[in-house]
XYZ file of C-alpha atoms in Angstrom:
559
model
C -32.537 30.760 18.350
C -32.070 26.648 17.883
C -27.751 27.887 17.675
C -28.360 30.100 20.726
C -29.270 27.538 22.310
C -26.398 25.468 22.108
C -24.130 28.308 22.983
C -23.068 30.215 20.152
C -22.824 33.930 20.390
C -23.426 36.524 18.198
C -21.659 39.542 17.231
C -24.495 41.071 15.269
C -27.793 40.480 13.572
C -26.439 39.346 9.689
C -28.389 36.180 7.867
C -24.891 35.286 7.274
C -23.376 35.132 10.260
C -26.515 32.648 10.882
C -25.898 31.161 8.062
C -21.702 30.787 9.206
C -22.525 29.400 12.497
C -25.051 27.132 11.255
C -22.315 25.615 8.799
C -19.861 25.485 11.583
C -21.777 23.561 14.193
C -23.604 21.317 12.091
C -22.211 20.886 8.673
C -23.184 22.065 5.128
C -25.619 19.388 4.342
C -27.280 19.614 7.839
C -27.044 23.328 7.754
C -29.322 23.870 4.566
C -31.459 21.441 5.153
C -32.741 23.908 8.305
C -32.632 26.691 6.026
C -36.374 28.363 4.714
C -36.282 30.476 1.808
C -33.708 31.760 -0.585
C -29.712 31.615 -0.842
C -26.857 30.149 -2.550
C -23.110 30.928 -0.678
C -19.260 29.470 -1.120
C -17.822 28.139 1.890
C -13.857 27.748 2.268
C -12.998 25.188 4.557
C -9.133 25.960 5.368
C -8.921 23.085 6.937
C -9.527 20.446 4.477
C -8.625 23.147 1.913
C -11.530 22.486 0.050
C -14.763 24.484 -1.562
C -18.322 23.970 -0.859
C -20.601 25.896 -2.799
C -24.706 25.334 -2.167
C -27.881 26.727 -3.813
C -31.593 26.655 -2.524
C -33.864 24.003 -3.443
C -35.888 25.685 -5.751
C -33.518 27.954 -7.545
C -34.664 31.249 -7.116
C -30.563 32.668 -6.381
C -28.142 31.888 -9.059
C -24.977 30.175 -8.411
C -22.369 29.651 -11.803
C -19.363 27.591 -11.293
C -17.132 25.639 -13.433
C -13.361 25.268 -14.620
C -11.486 27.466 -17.479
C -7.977 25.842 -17.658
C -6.647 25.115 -14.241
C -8.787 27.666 -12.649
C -12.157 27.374 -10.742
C -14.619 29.905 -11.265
C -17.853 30.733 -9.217
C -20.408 33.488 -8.335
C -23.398 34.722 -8.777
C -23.059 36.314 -12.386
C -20.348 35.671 -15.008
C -19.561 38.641 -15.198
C -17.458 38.694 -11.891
C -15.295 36.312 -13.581
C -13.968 39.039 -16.366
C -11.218 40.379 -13.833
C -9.569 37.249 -13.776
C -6.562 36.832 -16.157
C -7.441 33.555 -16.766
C -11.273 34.167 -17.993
C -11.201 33.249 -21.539
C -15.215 33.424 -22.581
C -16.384 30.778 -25.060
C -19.845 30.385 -26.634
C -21.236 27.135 -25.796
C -23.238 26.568 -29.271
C -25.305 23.792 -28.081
C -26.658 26.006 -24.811
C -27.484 28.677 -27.153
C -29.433 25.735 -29.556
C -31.211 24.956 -26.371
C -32.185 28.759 -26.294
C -33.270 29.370 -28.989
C -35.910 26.734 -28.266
C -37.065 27.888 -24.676
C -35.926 31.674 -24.667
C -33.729 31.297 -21.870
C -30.568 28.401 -21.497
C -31.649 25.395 -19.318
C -29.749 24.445 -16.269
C -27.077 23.123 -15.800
C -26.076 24.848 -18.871
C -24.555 28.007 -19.750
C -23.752 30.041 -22.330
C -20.191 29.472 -21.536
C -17.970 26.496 -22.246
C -16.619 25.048 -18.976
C -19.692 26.378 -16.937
C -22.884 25.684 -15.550
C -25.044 26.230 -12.965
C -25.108 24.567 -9.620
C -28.631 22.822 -9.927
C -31.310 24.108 -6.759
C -31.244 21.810 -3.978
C -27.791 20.543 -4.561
C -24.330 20.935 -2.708
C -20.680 20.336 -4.675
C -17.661 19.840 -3.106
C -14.585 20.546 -4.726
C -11.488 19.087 -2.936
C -7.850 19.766 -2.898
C -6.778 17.888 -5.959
C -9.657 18.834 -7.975
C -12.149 16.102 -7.284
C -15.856 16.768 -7.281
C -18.724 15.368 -4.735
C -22.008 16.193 -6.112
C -25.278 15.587 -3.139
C -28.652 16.572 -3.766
C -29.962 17.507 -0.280
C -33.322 18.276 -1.598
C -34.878 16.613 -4.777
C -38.230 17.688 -6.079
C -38.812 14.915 -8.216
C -38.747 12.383 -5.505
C -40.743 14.734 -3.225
C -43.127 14.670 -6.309
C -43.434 10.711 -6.927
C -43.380 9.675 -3.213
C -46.340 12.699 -2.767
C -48.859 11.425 -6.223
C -48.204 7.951 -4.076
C -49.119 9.019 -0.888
C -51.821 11.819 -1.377
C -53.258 13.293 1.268
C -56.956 11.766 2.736
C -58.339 15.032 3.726
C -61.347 16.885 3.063
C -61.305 20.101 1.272
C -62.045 22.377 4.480
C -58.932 20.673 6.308
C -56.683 21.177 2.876
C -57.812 25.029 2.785
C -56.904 25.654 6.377
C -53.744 24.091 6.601
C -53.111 25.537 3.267
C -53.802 28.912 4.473
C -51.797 27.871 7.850
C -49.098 27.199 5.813
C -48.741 30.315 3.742
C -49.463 32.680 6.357
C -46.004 31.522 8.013
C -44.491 31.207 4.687
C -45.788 35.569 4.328
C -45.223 36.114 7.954
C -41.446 34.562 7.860
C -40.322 36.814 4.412
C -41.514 40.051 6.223
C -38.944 39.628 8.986
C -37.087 42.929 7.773
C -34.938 45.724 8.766
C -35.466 47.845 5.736
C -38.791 49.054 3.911
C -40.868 46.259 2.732
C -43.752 45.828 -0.183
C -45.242 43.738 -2.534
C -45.950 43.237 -6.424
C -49.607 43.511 -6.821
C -51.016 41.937 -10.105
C -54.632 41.841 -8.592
C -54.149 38.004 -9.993
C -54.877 34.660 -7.833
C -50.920 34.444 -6.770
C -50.334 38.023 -5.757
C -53.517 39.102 -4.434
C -52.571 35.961 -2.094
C -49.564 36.816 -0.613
C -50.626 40.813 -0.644
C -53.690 39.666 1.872
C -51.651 37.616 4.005
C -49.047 40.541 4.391
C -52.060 42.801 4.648
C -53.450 40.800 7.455
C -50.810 40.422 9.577
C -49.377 44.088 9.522
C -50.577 46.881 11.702
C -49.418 49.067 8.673
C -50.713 49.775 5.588
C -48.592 47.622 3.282
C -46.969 49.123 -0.134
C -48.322 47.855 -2.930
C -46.825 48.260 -6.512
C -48.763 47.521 -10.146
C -47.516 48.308 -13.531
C -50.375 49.172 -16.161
C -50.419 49.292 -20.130
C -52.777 51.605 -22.858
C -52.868 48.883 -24.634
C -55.851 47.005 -22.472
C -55.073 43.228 -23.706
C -52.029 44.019 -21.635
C -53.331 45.812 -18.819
C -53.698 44.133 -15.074
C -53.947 47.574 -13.159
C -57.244 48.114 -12.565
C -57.667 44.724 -11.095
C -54.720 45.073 -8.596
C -56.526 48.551 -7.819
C -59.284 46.977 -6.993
C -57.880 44.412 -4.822
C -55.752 46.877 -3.486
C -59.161 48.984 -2.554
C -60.593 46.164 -0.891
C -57.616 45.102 1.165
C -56.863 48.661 2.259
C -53.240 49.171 0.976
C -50.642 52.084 0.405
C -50.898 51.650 -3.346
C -48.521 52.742 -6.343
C -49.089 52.321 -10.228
C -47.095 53.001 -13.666
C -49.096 53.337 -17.018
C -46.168 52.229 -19.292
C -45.791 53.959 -22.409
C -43.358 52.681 -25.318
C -40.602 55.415 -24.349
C -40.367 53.570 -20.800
C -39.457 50.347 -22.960
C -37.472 51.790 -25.580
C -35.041 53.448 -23.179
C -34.183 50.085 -21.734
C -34.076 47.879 -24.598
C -30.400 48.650 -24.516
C -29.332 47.745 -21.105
C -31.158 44.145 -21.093
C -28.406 42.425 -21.340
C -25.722 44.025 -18.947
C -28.534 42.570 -15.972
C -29.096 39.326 -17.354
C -25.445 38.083 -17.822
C -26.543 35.301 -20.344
C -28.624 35.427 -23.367
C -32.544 35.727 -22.090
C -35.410 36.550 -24.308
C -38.764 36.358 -22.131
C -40.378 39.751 -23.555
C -41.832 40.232 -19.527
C -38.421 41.400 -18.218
C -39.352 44.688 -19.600
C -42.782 45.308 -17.511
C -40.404 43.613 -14.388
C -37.560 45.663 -14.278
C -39.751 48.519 -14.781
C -41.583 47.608 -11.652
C -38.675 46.511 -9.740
C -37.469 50.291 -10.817
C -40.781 51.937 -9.403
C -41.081 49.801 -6.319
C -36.735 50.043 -5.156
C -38.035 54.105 -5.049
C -40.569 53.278 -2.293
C -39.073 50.076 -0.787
C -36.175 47.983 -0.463
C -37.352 44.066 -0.165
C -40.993 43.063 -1.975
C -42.887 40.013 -1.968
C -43.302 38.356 -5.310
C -46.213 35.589 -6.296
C -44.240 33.851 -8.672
C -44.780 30.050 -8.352
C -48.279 29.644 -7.919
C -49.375 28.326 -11.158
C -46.382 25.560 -11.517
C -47.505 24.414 -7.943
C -51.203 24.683 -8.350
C -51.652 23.738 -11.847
C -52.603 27.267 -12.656
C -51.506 27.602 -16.548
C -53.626 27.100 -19.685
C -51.217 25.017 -21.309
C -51.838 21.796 -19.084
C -55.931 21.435 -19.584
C -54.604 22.759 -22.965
C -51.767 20.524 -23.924
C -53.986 17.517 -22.207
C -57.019 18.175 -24.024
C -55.425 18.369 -27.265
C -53.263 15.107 -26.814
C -56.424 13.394 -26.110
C -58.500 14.808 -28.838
C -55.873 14.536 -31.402
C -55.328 10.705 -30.739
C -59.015 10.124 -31.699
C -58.231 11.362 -34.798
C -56.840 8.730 -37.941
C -53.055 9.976 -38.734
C -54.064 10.532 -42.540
C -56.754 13.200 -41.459
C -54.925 14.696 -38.729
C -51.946 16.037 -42.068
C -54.751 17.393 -43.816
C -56.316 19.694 -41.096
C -53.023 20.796 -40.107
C -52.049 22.092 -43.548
C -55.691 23.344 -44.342
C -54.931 25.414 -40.650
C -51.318 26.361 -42.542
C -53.061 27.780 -45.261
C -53.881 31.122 -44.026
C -51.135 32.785 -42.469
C -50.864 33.716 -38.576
C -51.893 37.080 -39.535
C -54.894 36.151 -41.059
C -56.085 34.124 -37.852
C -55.604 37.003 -35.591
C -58.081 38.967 -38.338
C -60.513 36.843 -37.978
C -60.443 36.296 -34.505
C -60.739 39.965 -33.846
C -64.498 39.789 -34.569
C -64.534 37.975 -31.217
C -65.097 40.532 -28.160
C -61.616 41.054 -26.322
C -62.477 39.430 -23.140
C -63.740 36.162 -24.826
C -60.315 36.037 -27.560
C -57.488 34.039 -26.981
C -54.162 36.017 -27.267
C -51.968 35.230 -30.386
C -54.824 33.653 -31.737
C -52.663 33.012 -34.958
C -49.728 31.528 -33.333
C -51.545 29.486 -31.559
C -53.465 28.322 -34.599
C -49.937 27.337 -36.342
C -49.092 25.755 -33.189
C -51.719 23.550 -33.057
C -51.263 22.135 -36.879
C -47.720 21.168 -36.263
C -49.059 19.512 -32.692
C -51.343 17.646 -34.900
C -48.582 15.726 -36.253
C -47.974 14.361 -33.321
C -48.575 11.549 -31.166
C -46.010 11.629 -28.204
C -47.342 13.183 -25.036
C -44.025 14.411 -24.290
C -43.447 15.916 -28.085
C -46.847 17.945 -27.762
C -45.848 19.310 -24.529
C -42.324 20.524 -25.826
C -43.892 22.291 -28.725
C -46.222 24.426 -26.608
C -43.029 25.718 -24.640
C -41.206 25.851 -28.264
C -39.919 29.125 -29.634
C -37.724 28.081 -32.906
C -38.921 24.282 -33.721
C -35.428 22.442 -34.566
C -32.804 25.203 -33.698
C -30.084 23.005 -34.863
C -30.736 23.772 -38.072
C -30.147 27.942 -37.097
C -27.617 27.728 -34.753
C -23.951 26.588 -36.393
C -22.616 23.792 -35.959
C -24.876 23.512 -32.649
C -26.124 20.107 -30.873
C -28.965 20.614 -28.826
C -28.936 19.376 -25.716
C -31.821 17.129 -24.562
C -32.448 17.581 -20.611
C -35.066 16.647 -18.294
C -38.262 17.345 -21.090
C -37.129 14.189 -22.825
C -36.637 12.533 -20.004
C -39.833 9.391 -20.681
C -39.018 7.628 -17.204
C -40.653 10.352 -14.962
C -44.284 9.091 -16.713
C -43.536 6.284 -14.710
C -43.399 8.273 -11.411
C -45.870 10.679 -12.699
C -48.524 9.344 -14.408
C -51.114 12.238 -14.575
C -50.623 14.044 -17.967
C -51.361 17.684 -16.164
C -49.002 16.922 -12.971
C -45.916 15.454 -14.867
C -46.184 19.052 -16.831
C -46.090 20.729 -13.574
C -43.137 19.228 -12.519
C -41.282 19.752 -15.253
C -42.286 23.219 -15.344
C -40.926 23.393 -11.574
C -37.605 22.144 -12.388
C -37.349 24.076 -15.495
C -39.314 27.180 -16.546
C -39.630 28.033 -12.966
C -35.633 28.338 -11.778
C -34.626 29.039 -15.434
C -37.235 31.756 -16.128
C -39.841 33.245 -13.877
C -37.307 33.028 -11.264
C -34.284 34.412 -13.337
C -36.525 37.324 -14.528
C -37.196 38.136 -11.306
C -34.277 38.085 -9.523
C -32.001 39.414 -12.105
C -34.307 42.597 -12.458
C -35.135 42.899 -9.295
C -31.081 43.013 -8.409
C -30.318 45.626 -10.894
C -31.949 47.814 -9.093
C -31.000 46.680 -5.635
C -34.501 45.467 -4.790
C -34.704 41.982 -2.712
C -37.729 40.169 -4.029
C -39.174 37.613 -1.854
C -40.917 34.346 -3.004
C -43.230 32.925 0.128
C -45.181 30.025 -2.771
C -41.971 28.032 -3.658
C -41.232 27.916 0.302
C -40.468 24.319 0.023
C -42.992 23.103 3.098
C -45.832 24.382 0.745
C -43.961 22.728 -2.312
C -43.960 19.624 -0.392
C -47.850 20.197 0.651
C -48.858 21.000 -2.941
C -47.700 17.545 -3.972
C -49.519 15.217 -1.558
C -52.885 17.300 -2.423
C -55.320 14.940 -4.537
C -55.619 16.618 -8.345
C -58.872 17.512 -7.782
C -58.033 19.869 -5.185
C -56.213 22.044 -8.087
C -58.262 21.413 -10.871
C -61.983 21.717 -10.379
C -64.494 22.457 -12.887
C -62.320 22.701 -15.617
C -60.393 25.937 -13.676
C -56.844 25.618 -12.357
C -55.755 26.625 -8.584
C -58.490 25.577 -7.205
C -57.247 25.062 -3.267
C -55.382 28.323 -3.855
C -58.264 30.462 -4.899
C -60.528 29.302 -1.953
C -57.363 30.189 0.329
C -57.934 33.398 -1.157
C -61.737 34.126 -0.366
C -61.196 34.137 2.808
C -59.536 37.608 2.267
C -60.830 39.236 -0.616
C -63.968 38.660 -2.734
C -64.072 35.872 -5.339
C -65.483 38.597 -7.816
C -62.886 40.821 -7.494
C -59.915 38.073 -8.653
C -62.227 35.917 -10.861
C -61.161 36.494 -14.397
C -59.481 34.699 -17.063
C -55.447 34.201 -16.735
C -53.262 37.065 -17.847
C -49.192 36.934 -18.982
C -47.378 39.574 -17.699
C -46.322 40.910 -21.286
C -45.854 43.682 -23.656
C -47.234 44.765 -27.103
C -43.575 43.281 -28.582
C -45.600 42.890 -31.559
C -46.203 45.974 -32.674
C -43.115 47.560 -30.761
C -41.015 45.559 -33.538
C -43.098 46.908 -36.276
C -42.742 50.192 -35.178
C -40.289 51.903 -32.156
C -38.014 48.975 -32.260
C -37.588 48.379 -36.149
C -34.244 49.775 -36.764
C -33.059 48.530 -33.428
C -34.324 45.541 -34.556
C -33.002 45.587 -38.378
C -29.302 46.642 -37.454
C -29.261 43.107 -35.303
C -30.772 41.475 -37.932
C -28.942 42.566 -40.838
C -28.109 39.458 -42.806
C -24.248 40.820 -43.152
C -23.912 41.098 -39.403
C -25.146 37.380 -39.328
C -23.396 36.153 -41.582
C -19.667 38.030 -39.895
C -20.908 36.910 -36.355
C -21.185 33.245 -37.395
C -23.255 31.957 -35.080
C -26.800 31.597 -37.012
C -28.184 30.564 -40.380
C -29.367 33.715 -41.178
C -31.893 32.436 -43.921
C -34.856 31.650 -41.714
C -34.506 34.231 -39.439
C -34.609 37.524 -42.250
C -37.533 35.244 -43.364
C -39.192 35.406 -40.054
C -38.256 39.024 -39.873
C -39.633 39.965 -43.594
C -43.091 38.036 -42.765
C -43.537 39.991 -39.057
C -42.989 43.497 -40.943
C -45.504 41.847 -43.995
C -48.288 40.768 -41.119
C -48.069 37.895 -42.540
C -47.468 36.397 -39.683
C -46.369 36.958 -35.579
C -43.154 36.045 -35.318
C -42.153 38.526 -32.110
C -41.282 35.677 -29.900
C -38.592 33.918 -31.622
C -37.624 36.868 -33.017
C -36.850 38.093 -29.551
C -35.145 35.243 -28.731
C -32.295 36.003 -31.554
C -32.792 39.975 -31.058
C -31.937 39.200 -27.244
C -28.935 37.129 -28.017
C -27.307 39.787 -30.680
C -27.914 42.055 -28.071
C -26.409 40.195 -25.392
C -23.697 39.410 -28.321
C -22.651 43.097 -28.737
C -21.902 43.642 -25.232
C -19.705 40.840 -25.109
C -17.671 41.127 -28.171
C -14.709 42.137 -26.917
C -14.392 39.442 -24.831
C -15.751 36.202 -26.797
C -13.448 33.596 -28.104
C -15.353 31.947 -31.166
């Protein structure tokens, strides 16, 4: 409307012809900062003869780019670059050390030599004789300092209304649509959100989709049901049984381009499957608990930190080897005298977690090991150097004093592009679904960060402002339950469906030909998960997703 305005006509109704005139009249830099919601383009200038490419600020589109040789490569998956003659694939072994530690490769890295992603919120130029202009048009971490130094002085009533004000756009702007639209239903704080917001605003009965488990310590459905009930939507679920996994264990990595191992892509593509059936664009709630302070591991992580420093160094060895002492299979026995609903998941690795955080007494350190898969992955990836981003990073305390908030920023500019939002959006896309993300729309981002602390932690709970958003629309006793993952029985499935999947990956021949692991540590891991001697599933699916990734790509892979 604001380009109408000033004269330009259209030819039709395409986001990218916006998008085109938009660049045109005002510029790149201009252009996205205008721009709500998701997107990363190229732009050839013939002019100037030189390429633009852009990404949103959060990162919930991918955008690769790099050099091989004299040739510049970008798009939105690597695997467009295959047709070109000049695409000569080499593993970058320190991305894939930085892997194996988070389950997924940190931007800007890849798990290619020569490229990397375009980081959210920034613009490069590449000109005519190959130099590079690099401009951050949006950049959380200043949004985050200047808003913990200028918080909000508002009163909770005014920070839940504007709150809601603000998210009801943020719903009301992602269900502009030509084509079918839905949403992901959880029946958690995040989804049952946005689903009551979309449910509120629509004449219709909106679509919801759920996916359930048999195994209840999995299983979300009947609480997305029951919000579901209560909001009065057109409502689809899918009990998962092992078969539904097992059948696409082997196409994984064809959708997600690079190595990624968080075990939840299964139950997402699965949904993204059932939902593209009914719909064609669904709203996600991803985002919530990075903006909100909504996960376990930040009254966790803080807690601990604090506790442990109390503690004289000598005594804190000795409790974490008497906690070493029986094995992670042995917690998890014990624990299971504890009623379901009261029992922390992974109760063992969480146990063995906690006596190597013991030896610690950097904030920083204890917050890396929570999000650590393999600790030191150096020493299993081959001639690897990890690289150390933005987690090591000890200036942003500085900016960001609060223990709890710097962990949600770093979870924004990492975990959150790098995982939730790659899981999404890569198995969403494989099945030609659009998924939506109306949280991360950066004017709530920018809201979130100016709210005082105590407006999303209160009483010891997380997502405070967010869940009183929420009773205006649906019953507090119908959301009000401990925090679920979104995850799968891996566990057993690696004991049982998946073992000789699982061995033939594993085998310590195939290891040791491939080249790119110590194979010692992992057949270890492997023999102990069989044994129950321990739960090793997770970084064991973070080297079961690479060899799979690996297989597709032999061929092509320069050593």
């Amino acid at each position: 409307a604001e380009l109408e305005g000033l004269g330009v006509t259209f030819r039709g109704h395409s986001d990218t012809e916006v998008l085109l005139e938009a660049c045109e009249r005002w510029g790149v830099k201009h252009a996205v900062s205008k721009f709500i919601g998701m997107f990363s383009f190229a732009i050839w200038n013939r002019e100037e003869r030189a390429l633009t490419l852009a990404r949103d600020r959060m990162g919930i589109k991918p955008l690769y780019w790099g050099r091989v040789g004299d040739v510049v490569f970008f798009g939105s998956q690597p695997k467009a670059f295959a047709l070109h003659p000049a695409w000569k694939p080499e593993i970058n072994r320190d991305a894939l050390s930085a892997y194996m530690r988070h389950n997924y490769i940190p931007g800007p890295h890849s798990i290619y030599k020569g490229i990397q992603k375009l980081e959210p919120g920034t613009i490069v130029t590449i000109k005519p004789d190959g130099s590079l202009q690099h401009e951050a048009y949006w950049d959380l971490r200043a949004i985050a300092a200047n808003g913990v130094q200028n918080r909000f002085d508002i009163s909770d009533k005014d920070a839940i209304d504007q709150l809601d004000v603000l998210l009801q756009d943020a719903v009301k702007k992602r269900m502009i649509s030509d084509v079918p639209l839905g949403a992901f239903l959880s029946g958690g704080i995040d989804s049952s959100t946005i689903t009551a917001m979309m449910q509120a605003q629509s004449t219709n009965k909106v679509k919801t989709f759920s996916i359930g488990f048999s195994d209840a310590g999995y299983d979300e459905a009947p609480h997305a049901k029951a919000v579901a009930s209560h909001l009065g939507t057109d409502h689809t679920e899918l009990y998962l049984e092992p078969s539904h996994v097992l059948d696409i264990i082997p196409k994984i990595a064809e959708w997600y381009d690079e190595p990624f191992a968080d075990s939840s892509q299964l139950p997402t593509y699965l949904l993204s499957k059932m939902t593209r059936q009914h719909v064609t664009t669904a709203l996600s709630g991803d985002g919530g608990d990075e903006l909100f302070s909504g996960y376990n591991r930040y009254a966790l992580s803080n807690n601990i930190y604090t506790q442990i420093n109390r503690i004289p160094d000598w005594a804190r060895g000795l409790m974490g080897k008497a906690i070493t002492v029986i094995p992670t299979g042995g917690w998890d026995g014990l624990f299971s005298i504890i009623p379901q609903k009261l029992r922390p998941p992974q109760p063992g690795n969480k146990a063995h977690k906690l006596a190597s955080i013991l030896q610690m007494t950097d904030e920083g350190e204890v917050y890396r090991r929570l999000l650590t898969q393999w600790e030191n992955p150096d020493d299993i990836v081959i001639g690897a150097s990890e690289p150390h981003g933005v987690l090591w990073d000890n200036s942003i305390g500085g900016e960001i004093e609060n223990y709890s908030e710097r962990m949600q920023f770093l979870d924004a500019v990492t975990y959150l592009p790098d995982d939730i939002l790659t899981k999404v959006d890569r198995a969403s896309m494989a099945v030609s679904l659009e998924a939506r993300v109306p949280i991360i729309d950066h004017r709530v981002v920018e809201f979130s960060w100016c709210l005082p602390q105590n407006m999303k932690v209160r009483g010891g709970e997380g997502k405070w402002i967010l869940r009183k958003v929420l009773e205006k629309y649906v019953p507090k006793s119908l959301t009000d339950r401990p925090k679920m993952g979104f995850g799968v029985p891996i566990d057993r499935f690696l004991r049982n469906e998946l073992r000789g999947w699982a061995e033939d990956l594993l085998d310590e021949k195939r290891l040791n030909e491939e080249g790119f692991f110590n194979p010692t540590i992992i057949r270890q891991r492997w023999s102990d998960h069989l044994s129950g001697k321990g739960n090793w599933h997770y970084p064991l699916w973070t080297v079961l997703m690479f060899q799979s990734w690996l297989e597709k790509q032999k061929a092509a892979i320069i050593r």
